Amino acid sequence: ILVVTLSSCIKRKIWSPYDMIMISLSLYRLILQSWTMLDMFLVIFCDTSYYEENLFVVLKTVYMFLNYSTLWSGAWLSVFYCVKVASFTQSFFIWLKKRIVNLVPWLLITSLLCSFTAALPFAWGVYSVHNNFTAPFAMANSSETGVTRKDSVTLLILLSNAGIGLPLLPAVVSNILLIRSLWIHTRQMQSNASGYRDPSLEAHMSAIKSVCSLLIIYIIYFICLLLLMYNSFLALSIGKSMCLVVMAACPAGHSVVLIWSNPKFREVPARILHHTNCHVR
């Protein structure tokens, strides 16, 4: 997605709002996946240095920033789809449809600042929790340490809920509105359709399936992220491992749905398969 969108922008020398959203989403997702792999590598092979104060704080803070940025980019993609495709007659929706092209760059910049704002206090929270858990028992009063730990963990939970919940709201609302609009339009087309196969009707049904798939993947990712944030599982438990696997698979699944729902992205894997078959023969 990133390569196709960037090459298209370079050829046309024009950055459309859709291209901006797709580049930011794919770029954040690529960096997030790479950062997660680096984190897992350090946990497995550099266990002693992983829990060093500065390294631990940097790893977790950057991870949260990339996570929030990815969620915001996915949310703006849902909003953009809804505004461009859905057909509502409300005045606010018409106003948004006329101005979405100019709003997209500002939305991306605002979400970047929101992600940074939500992740920066997280660094202080991780630093406090890390110090409280690694400090020797004789250096601090146990009751004071317990209160500090509770306050720090509560702050982390509140910040993570805010960072996760804010992009979830526009994403879910936009997807539901888009599904409703497509479903109403599809029912109207079905009532007026003849016995022959209508390409427009099939395109609408395919769009509904794609949007539903994106919404389901988005919600599953949020649920797994919340479960991990609330420490619902024991360390190295099957439940925690399952959540990590699902969280790693959701971005890939989201990307696959985006690729197969867009003819421009779909051409690349089809071309690769064609060249592979030719070489095999």
Short mmCIF file of C-alpha atoms in Angstrom, two decimals:
data_model
loop_
_atom_site.label_atom_id
_atom_site.label_comp_id
_atom_site.label_asym_id
_atom_site.label_seq_id
_atom_site.Cartn_x
_atom_site.Cartn_y
_atom_site.Cartn_z
CA ILE A 1 0.00 0.00 0.00
CA LEU A 2 2.77 2.42 0.94
CA VAL A 3 4.83 1.73 -2.20
CA VAL A 4 1.85 1.96 -4.58
CA THR A 5 0.50 5.15 -3.01
CA LEU A 6 3.89 6.87 -2.89
CA SER A 7 4.74 5.96 -6.48
CA SER A 8 1.33 7.21 -7.60
CA CYS A 9 1.84 10.53 -5.80
CA ILE A 10 5.33 10.96 -7.26
CA LYS A 11 4.07 10.28 -10.80
CA ARG A 12 1.09 12.63 -10.53
CA LYS A 13 2.92 15.16 -8.31
CA ILE A 14 -0.38 15.59 -6.45
CA TRP A 15 -1.15 14.44 -2.92
CA SER A 16 -4.85 13.73 -2.63
CA PRO A 17 -6.50 13.48 0.82
CA TYR A 18 -6.97 9.74 0.35
CA ASP A 19 -3.27 9.33 -0.49
CA MET A 20 -2.27 11.31 2.61
CA ILE A 21 -4.37 9.09 4.87
CA MET A 22 -3.16 5.86 3.26
CA ILE A 23 0.50 6.92 3.44
CA SER A 24 0.23 7.92 7.10
CA LEU A 25 -1.68 4.74 8.00
CA SER A 26 0.67 2.36 6.18
CA LEU A 27 3.78 4.20 7.39
CA TYR A 28 2.72 4.20 11.04
CA ARG A 29 1.69 0.57 10.75
CA LEU A 30 5.01 -0.44 9.19
CA ILE A 31 7.00 1.35 11.92
CA LEU A 32 4.72 -0.10 14.62
CA GLN A 33 5.21 -3.67 13.36
CA SER A 34 9.00 -3.13 13.17
CA TRP A 35 9.03 -1.62 16.68
CA THR A 36 7.02 -4.55 18.04
CA MET A 37 9.47 -7.02 16.49
CA LEU A 38 12.37 -5.09 18.05
CA ASP A 39 10.62 -5.17 21.42
CA MET A 40 10.07 -8.94 21.20
CA PHE A 41 13.68 -9.47 20.10
CA LEU A 42 14.97 -7.55 23.14
CA VAL A 43 12.66 -9.46 25.50
CA ILE A 44 13.85 -12.84 24.18
CA PHE A 45 17.56 -12.23 23.61
CA CYS A 46 18.41 -9.22 25.82
CA ASP A 47 16.32 -9.87 28.90
CA THR A 48 18.68 -8.13 31.36
CA SER A 49 19.18 -4.93 29.35
CA TYR A 50 15.49 -4.78 28.32
CA TYR A 51 14.39 -3.74 31.81
CA GLU A 52 16.99 -1.01 32.14
CA GLU A 53 15.31 2.25 33.10
CA ASN A 54 15.84 4.42 30.00
CA LEU A 55 15.45 1.64 27.43
CA PHE A 56 12.22 0.34 28.96
CA VAL A 57 10.66 3.82 29.07
CA VAL A 58 11.64 4.65 25.48
CA LEU A 59 10.35 1.34 24.11
CA LYS A 60 6.96 1.58 25.80
CA THR A 61 6.45 5.30 25.12
CA VAL A 62 7.28 5.04 21.41
CA TYR A 63 5.07 1.95 21.17
CA MET A 64 2.10 3.85 22.62
CA PHE A 65 2.72 6.83 20.32
CA LEU A 66 2.80 4.60 17.23
CA ASN A 67 -0.27 2.71 18.44
CA TYR A 68 -2.28 5.91 18.93
CA SER A 69 -1.11 7.32 15.57
CA THR A 70 -2.13 4.12 13.77
CA LEU A 71 -5.57 4.13 15.40
CA TRP A 72 -6.12 7.80 14.50
CA SER A 73 -5.11 7.22 10.86
CA GLY A 74 -7.51 4.27 10.63
CA ALA A 75 -10.26 6.41 12.16
CA TRP A 76 -9.73 9.23 9.62
CA LEU A 77 -9.79 6.68 6.80
CA SER A 78 -13.23 5.54 8.01
CA VAL A 79 -14.41 9.16 8.26
CA PHE A 80 -13.13 9.90 4.75
CA TYR A 81 -14.88 6.84 3.30
CA CYS A 82 -18.12 7.81 5.04
CA VAL A 83 -18.05 11.44 3.88
CA LYS A 84 -17.16 10.62 0.27
CA VAL A 85 -19.42 7.59 -0.25
CA ALA A 86 -22.42 7.97 2.07
CA SER A 87 -25.38 10.03 0.86
CA PHE A 88 -27.01 11.97 3.70
CA THR A 89 -28.91 15.23 3.34
CA GLN A 90 -28.10 16.78 6.73
CA SER A 91 -26.53 20.24 6.53
CA PHE A 92 -23.48 19.28 8.60
CA PHE A 93 -22.78 16.29 6.40
CA ILE A 94 -23.06 18.39 3.23
CA TRP A 95 -20.74 21.01 4.76
CA LEU A 96 -18.25 18.26 5.68
CA LYS A 97 -18.41 16.71 2.20
CA LYS A 98 -17.46 20.07 0.63
CA ARG A 99 -14.56 20.72 3.01
CA ILE A 100 -13.12 17.26 3.66
CA VAL A 101 -10.33 17.79 1.11
CA ASN A 102 -8.98 20.79 3.03
CA LEU A 103 -9.66 19.25 6.44
CA VAL A 104 -7.69 16.02 5.97
CA PRO A 105 -4.15 17.51 6.38
CA TRP A 106 -5.24 19.34 9.53
CA LEU A 107 -6.92 16.22 10.90
CA LEU A 108 -3.71 14.22 10.41
CA ILE A 109 -1.60 16.91 12.09
CA THR A 110 -4.07 17.21 14.98
CA SER A 111 -4.13 13.43 15.50
CA LEU A 112 -0.32 13.39 15.50
CA LEU A 113 -0.29 16.02 18.25
CA CYS A 114 -2.98 14.11 20.17
CA SER A 115 -0.93 10.92 19.96
CA PHE A 116 2.19 12.73 21.16
CA THR A 117 0.25 14.40 24.00
CA ALA A 118 -1.22 11.06 25.12
CA ALA A 119 2.11 9.21 24.89
CA LEU A 120 4.33 11.82 26.61
CA PRO A 121 2.71 11.58 30.07
CA PHE A 122 2.78 7.83 29.54
CA ALA A 123 6.58 8.06 29.63
CA TRP A 124 6.42 9.66 33.06
CA GLY A 125 3.94 7.00 34.23
CA VAL A 126 6.09 4.11 33.00
CA TYR A 127 9.14 5.76 34.58
CA SER A 128 7.36 6.06 37.97
CA VAL A 129 6.03 2.50 37.92
CA HIS A 130 9.41 1.17 36.81
CA ASN A 131 11.22 2.98 39.65
CA ASN A 132 8.70 1.86 42.25
CA PHE A 133 8.91 -1.77 41.21
CA THR A 134 12.69 -1.86 40.92
CA ALA A 135 13.59 0.23 43.98
CA PRO A 136 15.03 -1.72 46.98
CA PHE A 137 12.59 -2.32 49.80
CA ALA A 138 14.72 -0.47 52.39
CA MET A 139 14.81 2.73 50.34
CA ALA A 140 11.07 3.51 50.57
CA ASN A 141 8.18 3.04 52.94
CA SER A 142 5.97 0.19 51.72
CA SER A 143 2.68 2.05 52.18
CA GLU A 144 3.97 5.13 50.35
CA THR A 145 5.31 2.95 47.55
CA GLY A 146 1.97 1.15 47.25
CA VAL A 147 0.06 4.44 47.00
CA THR A 148 2.50 5.75 44.37
CA ARG A 149 2.20 2.55 42.36
CA LYS A 150 -1.60 2.73 42.49
CA ASP A 151 -1.63 6.38 41.39
CA SER A 152 0.80 5.71 38.53
CA VAL A 153 -1.10 2.67 37.29
CA THR A 154 -4.41 4.59 37.52
CA LEU A 155 -2.91 7.42 35.48
CA LEU A 156 -1.67 4.97 32.85
CA ILE A 157 -5.11 3.35 32.59
CA LEU A 158 -6.88 6.72 32.23
CA LEU A 159 -4.42 7.89 29.58
CA SER A 160 -4.62 4.64 27.63
CA ASN A 161 -8.44 4.72 27.75
CA ALA A 162 -8.45 8.29 26.43
CA GLY A 163 -5.92 7.51 23.71
CA ILE A 164 -7.84 4.41 22.62
CA GLY A 165 -11.40 5.71 23.04
CA LEU A 166 -11.04 8.99 21.14
CA PRO A 167 -10.16 7.44 17.74
CA LEU A 168 -12.59 4.56 18.34
CA LEU A 169 -15.61 6.89 18.46
CA PRO A 170 -15.29 8.48 14.96
CA ALA A 171 -14.23 5.14 13.45
CA VAL A 172 -17.26 3.21 14.74
CA VAL A 173 -19.75 6.02 14.02
CA SER A 174 -18.40 6.54 10.48
CA ASN A 175 -18.46 2.84 9.66
CA ILE A 176 -22.01 2.40 10.99
CA LEU A 177 -23.26 5.42 9.03
CA LEU A 178 -21.52 4.18 5.88
CA ILE A 179 -22.97 0.67 6.24
CA ARG A 180 -26.45 2.15 6.78
CA SER A 181 -26.17 4.39 3.71
CA LEU A 182 -24.85 1.59 1.50
CA TRP A 183 -27.52 -0.80 2.74
CA ILE A 184 -30.36 1.67 2.00
CA HIS A 185 -28.93 2.36 -1.46
CA THR A 186 -28.49 -1.36 -2.12
CA ARG A 187 -32.10 -2.13 -1.16
CA GLN A 188 -33.30 0.60 -3.52
CA MET A 189 -31.17 -0.83 -6.33
CA GLN A 190 -32.47 -4.36 -5.64
CA SER A 191 -36.07 -3.20 -5.89
CA ASN A 192 -35.39 -1.50 -9.23
CA ALA A 193 -33.07 -4.16 -10.65
CA SER A 194 -34.00 -6.53 -13.44
CA GLY A 195 -33.19 -10.21 -13.49
CA TYR A 196 -29.70 -9.62 -14.87
CA ARG A 197 -26.64 -9.16 -12.71
CA ASP A 198 -26.08 -5.47 -11.96
CA PRO A 199 -22.37 -4.51 -11.59
CA SER A 200 -23.29 -1.47 -9.47
CA LEU A 201 -25.31 -3.64 -7.10
CA GLU A 202 -22.46 -6.12 -6.78
CA ALA A 203 -20.03 -3.27 -6.12
CA HIS A 204 -22.27 -1.97 -3.32
CA MET A 205 -22.54 -5.43 -1.75
CA SER A 206 -18.76 -5.81 -1.94
CA ALA A 207 -18.32 -2.39 -0.32
CA ILE A 208 -20.67 -3.36 2.53
CA LYS A 209 -18.69 -6.57 3.16
CA SER A 210 -15.40 -4.65 3.14
CA VAL A 211 -16.63 -1.99 5.57
CA CYS A 212 -18.11 -4.63 7.90
CA SER A 213 -14.80 -6.52 7.83
CA LEU A 214 -12.85 -3.35 8.65
CA LEU A 215 -15.20 -2.52 11.52
CA ILE A 216 -14.94 -6.04 12.99
CA ILE A 217 -11.11 -6.00 12.75
CA TYR A 218 -11.00 -2.54 14.33
CA ILE A 219 -13.19 -3.57 17.29
CA ILE A 220 -11.26 -6.83 17.86
CA TYR A 221 -7.99 -4.87 17.94
CA PHE A 222 -9.41 -2.44 20.51
CA ILE A 223 -10.70 -5.24 22.75
CA CYS A 224 -7.32 -7.03 22.75
CA LEU A 225 -5.50 -3.76 23.43
CA LEU A 226 -7.77 -2.97 26.38
CA LEU A 227 -7.32 -6.48 27.81
CA LEU A 228 -3.55 -6.07 27.69
CA MET A 229 -3.70 -2.56 29.17
CA TYR A 230 -5.76 -3.76 32.13
CA ASN A 231 -3.39 -6.72 32.72
CA SER A 232 -6.30 -9.16 32.46
CA PHE A 233 -3.93 -12.10 31.96
CA LEU A 234 -0.98 -13.52 33.83
CA ALA A 235 2.50 -13.09 32.39
CA LEU A 236 3.30 -15.61 29.63
CA SER A 237 -0.26 -17.00 29.81
CA ILE A 238 -2.12 -18.41 26.80
CA GLY A 239 -4.67 -15.58 26.93
CA LYS A 240 -2.00 -12.89 26.79
CA SER A 241 -0.19 -14.69 23.97
CA MET A 242 -3.45 -14.96 22.04
CA CYS A 243 -4.11 -11.23 22.45
CA LEU A 244 -0.60 -10.41 21.20
CA VAL A 245 -1.02 -12.70 18.19
CA VAL A 246 -4.44 -11.21 17.35
CA MET A 247 -3.09 -7.64 17.72
CA ALA A 248 -0.22 -8.49 15.38
CA ALA A 249 -2.61 -10.11 12.87
CA CYS A 250 -5.28 -7.36 12.87
CA PRO A 251 -3.16 -4.72 11.04
CA ALA A 252 -2.23 -7.33 8.43
CA GLY A 253 -5.89 -8.32 8.04
CA HIS A 254 -6.89 -4.66 7.78
CA SER A 255 -4.28 -4.15 5.05
CA VAL A 256 -5.47 -7.23 3.15
CA VAL A 257 -9.06 -5.93 3.16
CA LEU A 258 -7.87 -2.51 1.94
CA ILE A 259 -5.83 -4.12 -0.85
CA TRP A 260 -8.63 -6.35 -2.15
CA SER A 261 -11.25 -3.58 -1.94
CA ASN A 262 -9.15 -1.19 -4.05
CA PRO A 263 -8.44 -2.08 -7.71
CA LYS A 264 -5.26 0.04 -7.71
CA PHE A 265 -3.77 -1.95 -4.82
CA ARG A 266 -5.15 -5.24 -6.16
CA GLU A 267 -3.17 -4.91 -9.39
CA VAL A 268 0.19 -5.31 -7.62
CA PRO A 269 -0.30 -8.80 -6.09
CA ALA A 270 -2.04 -9.91 -9.32
CA ARG A 271 0.97 -8.71 -11.32
CA ILE A 272 3.37 -10.47 -8.92
CA LEU A 273 1.42 -13.74 -9.21
CA HIS A 274 1.40 -13.42 -13.00
CA HIS A 275 5.18 -12.94 -13.15
CA THR A 276 5.70 -15.82 -10.70
CA ASN A 277 3.59 -18.17 -12.82
CA CYS A 278 5.46 -17.12 -15.95
CA HIS A 279 8.84 -17.86 -14.33
CA VAL A 280 7.61 -21.23 -13.02
CA ARG A 281 6.47 -22.24 -16.48
#
